[in-house]
Structures are given as C-alpha cells and as structure tokens.
XYZ file of C-alpha atoms in Angstrom:
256
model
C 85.709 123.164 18.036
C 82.384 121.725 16.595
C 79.363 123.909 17.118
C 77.067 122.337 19.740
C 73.984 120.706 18.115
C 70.464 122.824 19.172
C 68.003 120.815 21.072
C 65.001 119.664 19.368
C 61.296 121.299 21.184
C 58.904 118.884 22.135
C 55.903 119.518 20.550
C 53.868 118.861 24.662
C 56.997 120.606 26.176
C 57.689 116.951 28.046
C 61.482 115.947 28.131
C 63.462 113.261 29.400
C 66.610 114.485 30.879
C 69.582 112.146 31.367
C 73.006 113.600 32.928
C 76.045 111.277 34.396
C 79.284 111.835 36.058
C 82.338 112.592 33.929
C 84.573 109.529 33.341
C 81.875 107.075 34.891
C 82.111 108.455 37.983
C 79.854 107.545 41.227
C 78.869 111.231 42.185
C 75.903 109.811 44.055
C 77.343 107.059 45.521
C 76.477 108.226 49.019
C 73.260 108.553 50.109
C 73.589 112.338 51.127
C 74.936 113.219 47.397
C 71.908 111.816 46.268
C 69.234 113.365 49.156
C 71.525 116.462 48.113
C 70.439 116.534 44.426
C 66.931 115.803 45.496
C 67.075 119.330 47.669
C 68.772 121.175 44.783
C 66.168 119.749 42.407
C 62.913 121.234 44.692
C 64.716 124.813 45.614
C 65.144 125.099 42.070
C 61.784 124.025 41.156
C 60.396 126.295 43.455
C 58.083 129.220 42.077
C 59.175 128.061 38.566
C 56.667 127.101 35.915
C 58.253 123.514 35.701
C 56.609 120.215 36.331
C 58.297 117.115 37.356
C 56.594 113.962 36.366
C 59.350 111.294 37.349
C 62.954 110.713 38.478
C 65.525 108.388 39.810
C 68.943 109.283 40.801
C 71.120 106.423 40.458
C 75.137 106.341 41.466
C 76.778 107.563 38.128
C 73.181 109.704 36.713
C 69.813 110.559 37.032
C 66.882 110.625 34.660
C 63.677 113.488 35.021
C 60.790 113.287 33.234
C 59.960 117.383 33.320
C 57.191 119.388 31.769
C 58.733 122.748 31.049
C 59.321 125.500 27.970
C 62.660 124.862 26.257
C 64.878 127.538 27.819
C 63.644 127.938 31.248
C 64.394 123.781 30.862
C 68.369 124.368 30.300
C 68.544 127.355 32.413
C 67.063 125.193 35.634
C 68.943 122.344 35.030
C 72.037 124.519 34.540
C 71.124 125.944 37.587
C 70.895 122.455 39.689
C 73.865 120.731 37.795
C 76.165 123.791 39.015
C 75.130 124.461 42.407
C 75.775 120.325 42.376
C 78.601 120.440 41.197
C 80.172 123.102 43.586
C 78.682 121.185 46.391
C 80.374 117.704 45.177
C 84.091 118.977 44.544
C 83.860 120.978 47.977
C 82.971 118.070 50.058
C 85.634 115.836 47.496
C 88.426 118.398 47.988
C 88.710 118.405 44.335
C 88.510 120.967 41.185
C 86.795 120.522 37.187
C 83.864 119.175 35.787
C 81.595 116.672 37.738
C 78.802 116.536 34.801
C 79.862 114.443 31.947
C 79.717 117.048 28.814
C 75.839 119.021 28.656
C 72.536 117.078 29.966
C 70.813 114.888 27.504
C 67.252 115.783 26.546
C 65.337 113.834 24.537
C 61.048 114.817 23.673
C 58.243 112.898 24.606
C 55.382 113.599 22.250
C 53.065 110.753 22.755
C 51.281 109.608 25.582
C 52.365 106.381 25.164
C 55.880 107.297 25.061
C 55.257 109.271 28.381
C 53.828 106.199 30.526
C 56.758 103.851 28.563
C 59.242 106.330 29.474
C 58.001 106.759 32.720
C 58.044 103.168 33.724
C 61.572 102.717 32.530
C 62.588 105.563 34.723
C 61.060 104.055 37.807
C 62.490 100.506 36.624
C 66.217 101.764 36.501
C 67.007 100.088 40.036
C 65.733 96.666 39.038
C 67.841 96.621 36.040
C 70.825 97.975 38.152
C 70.009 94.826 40.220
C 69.965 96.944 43.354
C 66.064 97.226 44.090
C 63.790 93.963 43.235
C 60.963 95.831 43.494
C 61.004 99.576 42.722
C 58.752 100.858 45.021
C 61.442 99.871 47.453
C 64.110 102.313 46.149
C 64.786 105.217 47.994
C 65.445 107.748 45.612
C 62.446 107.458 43.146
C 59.760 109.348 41.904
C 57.781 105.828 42.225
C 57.803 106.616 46.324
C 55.909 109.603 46.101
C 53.284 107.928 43.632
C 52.918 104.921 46.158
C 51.948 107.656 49.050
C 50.047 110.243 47.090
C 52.084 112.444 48.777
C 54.371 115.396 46.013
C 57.840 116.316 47.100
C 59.703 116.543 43.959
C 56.621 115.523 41.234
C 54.389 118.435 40.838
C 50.168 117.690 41.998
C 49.068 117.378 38.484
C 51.499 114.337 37.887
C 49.542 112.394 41.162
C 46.690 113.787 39.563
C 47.298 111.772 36.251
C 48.520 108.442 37.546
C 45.306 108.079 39.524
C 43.540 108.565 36.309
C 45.741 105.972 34.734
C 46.043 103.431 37.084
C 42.949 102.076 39.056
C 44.583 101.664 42.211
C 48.840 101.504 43.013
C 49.000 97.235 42.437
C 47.913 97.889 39.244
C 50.591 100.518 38.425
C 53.339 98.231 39.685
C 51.431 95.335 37.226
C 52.466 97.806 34.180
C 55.893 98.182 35.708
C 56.749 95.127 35.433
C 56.169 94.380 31.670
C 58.415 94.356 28.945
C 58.842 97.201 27.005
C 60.266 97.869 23.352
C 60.923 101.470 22.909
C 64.578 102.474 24.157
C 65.539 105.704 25.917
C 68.392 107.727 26.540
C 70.664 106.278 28.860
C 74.602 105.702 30.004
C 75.727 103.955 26.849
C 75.826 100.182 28.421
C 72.202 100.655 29.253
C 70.974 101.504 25.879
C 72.703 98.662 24.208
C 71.017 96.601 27.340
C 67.735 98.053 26.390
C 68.493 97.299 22.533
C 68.859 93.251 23.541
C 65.502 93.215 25.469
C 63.553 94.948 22.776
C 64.905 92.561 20.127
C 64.535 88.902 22.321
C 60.716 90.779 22.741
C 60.396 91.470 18.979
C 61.390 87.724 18.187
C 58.996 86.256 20.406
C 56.128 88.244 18.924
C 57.252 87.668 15.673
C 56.928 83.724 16.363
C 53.466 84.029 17.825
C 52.776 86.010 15.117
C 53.546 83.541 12.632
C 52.720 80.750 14.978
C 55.995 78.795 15.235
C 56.731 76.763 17.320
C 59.398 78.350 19.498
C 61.560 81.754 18.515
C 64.637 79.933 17.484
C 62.862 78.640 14.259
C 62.972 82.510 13.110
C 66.978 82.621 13.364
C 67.594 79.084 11.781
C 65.677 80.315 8.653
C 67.083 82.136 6.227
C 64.449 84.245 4.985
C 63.265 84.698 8.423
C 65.681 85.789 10.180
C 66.438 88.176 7.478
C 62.795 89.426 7.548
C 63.140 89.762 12.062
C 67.095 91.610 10.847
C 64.560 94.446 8.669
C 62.478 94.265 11.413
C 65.006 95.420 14.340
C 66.420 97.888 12.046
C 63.234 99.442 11.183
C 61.804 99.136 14.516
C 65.047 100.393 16.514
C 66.084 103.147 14.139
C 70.255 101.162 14.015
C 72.403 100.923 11.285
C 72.869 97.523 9.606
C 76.136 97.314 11.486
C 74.473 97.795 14.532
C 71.443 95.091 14.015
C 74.162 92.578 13.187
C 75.581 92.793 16.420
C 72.333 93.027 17.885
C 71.369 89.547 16.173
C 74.643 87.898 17.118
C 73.805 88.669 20.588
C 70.182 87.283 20.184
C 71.532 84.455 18.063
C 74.186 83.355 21.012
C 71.037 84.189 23.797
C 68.936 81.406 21.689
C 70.689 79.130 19.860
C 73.614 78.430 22.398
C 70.525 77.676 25.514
C-alpha cells in the first residue's frame, strides 16, 4: 500500500477543502443532508481557533475556504466528515465509506488567489446550472455575505468583504467575471474549468495581438503553437493534456 502523500502548509494558513461522495454519490441530495452538514460544520467550529471564509455544499461535495493551523485543519474536518458519515449510513440503512478517499486541501497564499477562489466557490451552483444567480442558492456562504449576518463564516470574513467590495451589487459584479486560475474540484469540473480558462486565454491573446477575431490564432501555425506554450505554461498540463485541451477549443471555434 502506497504511503499517503503529506499535505503541503500554506504559508497564510488559508486552505481550500474539497471532499465528495464515494463512487459519485449524491450524499446531499436532500435538503436535510445538506442543512445537516451545515450543523456539523458550526458544532465543530465552535470554540475552535478556525475561521471559515466560504462554502457551498453541493449534491455529490462541498468546498470550504478555512483559515486554520495544519493539524487542528485535518483533525476538524475528520471530526465533521465522521460524525457525517455515521449520520448518512444510519438514516440510509447502509454500512462503509460515504467520503470518497481523504479530503482534498489545496493552499491559498495570495490574496488574489483567495478572492478568485472564493468567487468560484460561491459560483459552483451557476455552473451546476441549478442557481442563475448565486445569491439565490440556499446552501452558500454567499447568503450570509448578502445579509451581513455569520452563521458558518467567522466575523472577520464579513469584516473583509466589506473592505473589498463597496457595497453587495458590486460583489455580485466580480462574481460574475471570468476567471483563469483552476481549483480543486470533482474531476469533470476541473477539466470544465480547464476549457473556460483556455477560450479566455485565446481571446486575450487576440486582443493582445489585435486580430481580428480568436480563430485567426488556431488557423496559424506559429500561433497557435505560441497560445499551445501558452496553456501549458499558464495551466501547469502536460503536452498531452494541452492537446486535448486545444482540440476542444479548436472544435468550440472553428466548427461555430
């Protein structure tokens, strides 16, 4: 059995923390499995030294951006993810693992990453197609931000977006831009996230060199082998991977 691989410390002690149901499943499908987690999240939280910054729980995972030391971070969501867990195969009449594998943490060491990441948390329903505006989903951090009221998210975070964001209209105006940077995610996400990043790469590359439309950039040789360098560089993929990443962008644009 291979030795687990350690988790890297942030350098600000922020993390984004991704976990999802083994084999795909929809562990909060229901609404109470989700308002569930949400409980287990703030009992745990409680009289901890942990601060949550943002979440959604979605029907197969949830993502949390969390301020918190390194250890107490995998004891409390060891903590939560159990107690879950017992919870969900009770009220399923069923026995095993609910959690696919360990949670995912990945660090957030700038503070650009940390509003990016943020905003993709909140945006997970509109991707999903399930919210088309995600102040409207339930079971977001993005809620508590639009009421200035902290259930799960700890005071400082309300704190912060005020000084961020002059009032809430203008927090949902930087929602809803594009973003290049990809995050941890269910694995159909991340390749979604990978096509959005590279369609926004190609379009700034044309203004950049002021052509006349994107599609010039893939129908040239040298330039499309200049935006292939690009996406690799940019993206951190292998060269298998940006190939199939421009034959995706190639079909998106050329075949219109």
């Amino acid at each position: 059995m291979m030795p687990r691989t350690a988790r890297r410390k942030s350098a600000t002690d922020f993390y984004h923390v991704i976990a999802r149901g083994i084999n795909k499943e929809e562990i909060f499908k229901q609404k109470r499995e989700k308002n569930n987690f949400l409980r287990l999240l703030k009992k745990h939280l409680k009289d901890q030294d942990i601060e949550v910054y943002a979440y959604v729980i979605m029907s197969t995972h949830f993502h949390i951006l969390i301020h918190v030391d390194l250890k107490l971070l995998s004891h409390f969501m060891a903590s939560v993810l159990a107690e879950f867990a017992e919870y969900y195969n009770y009220k399923h009449n069923r026995n095993g693992h609910v959690f696919q594998d360990r949670f995912c943490s990945e660090c957030v060491e700038t503070e650009q990453y940390f509003w990016n990441c943020l905003r993709y948390i909140h945006m997970n329903p509109v991707h999903a197609k399930i919210a088309k505006n995600p102040v409207n989903y339930q079971f977001s951090s993005l809620k508590e931000y639009a009421a200035e009221k902290d259930h799960i998210i700890h005071p400082k975070a309300i704190k912060l977006y005020k000084s961020k964001f002059g009032d809430f209209e203008e927090s949902l105006e930087f929602h809803d831009r594009g973003q290049k940077q990809v995050f941890i995610d269910i694995p159909g996400e991340v390749e979604a996230q990978r096509s959005k990043a590279a369609l926004i790469y190609l379009n700034q590359e044309a203004n950049r060199k002021n052509l006349e439309e994107p599609r010039i950039i893939l129908e040239d040789k040298n330039l499309r082998e200049e935006y292939k360098v690009l996406l690799r560089k940019e993206l951190k993929i292998s060269k298998a991977e940006t190939e199939r990443l421009y034959r995706g962008v190639k079909s998106c644009i050329i075949n219109k």
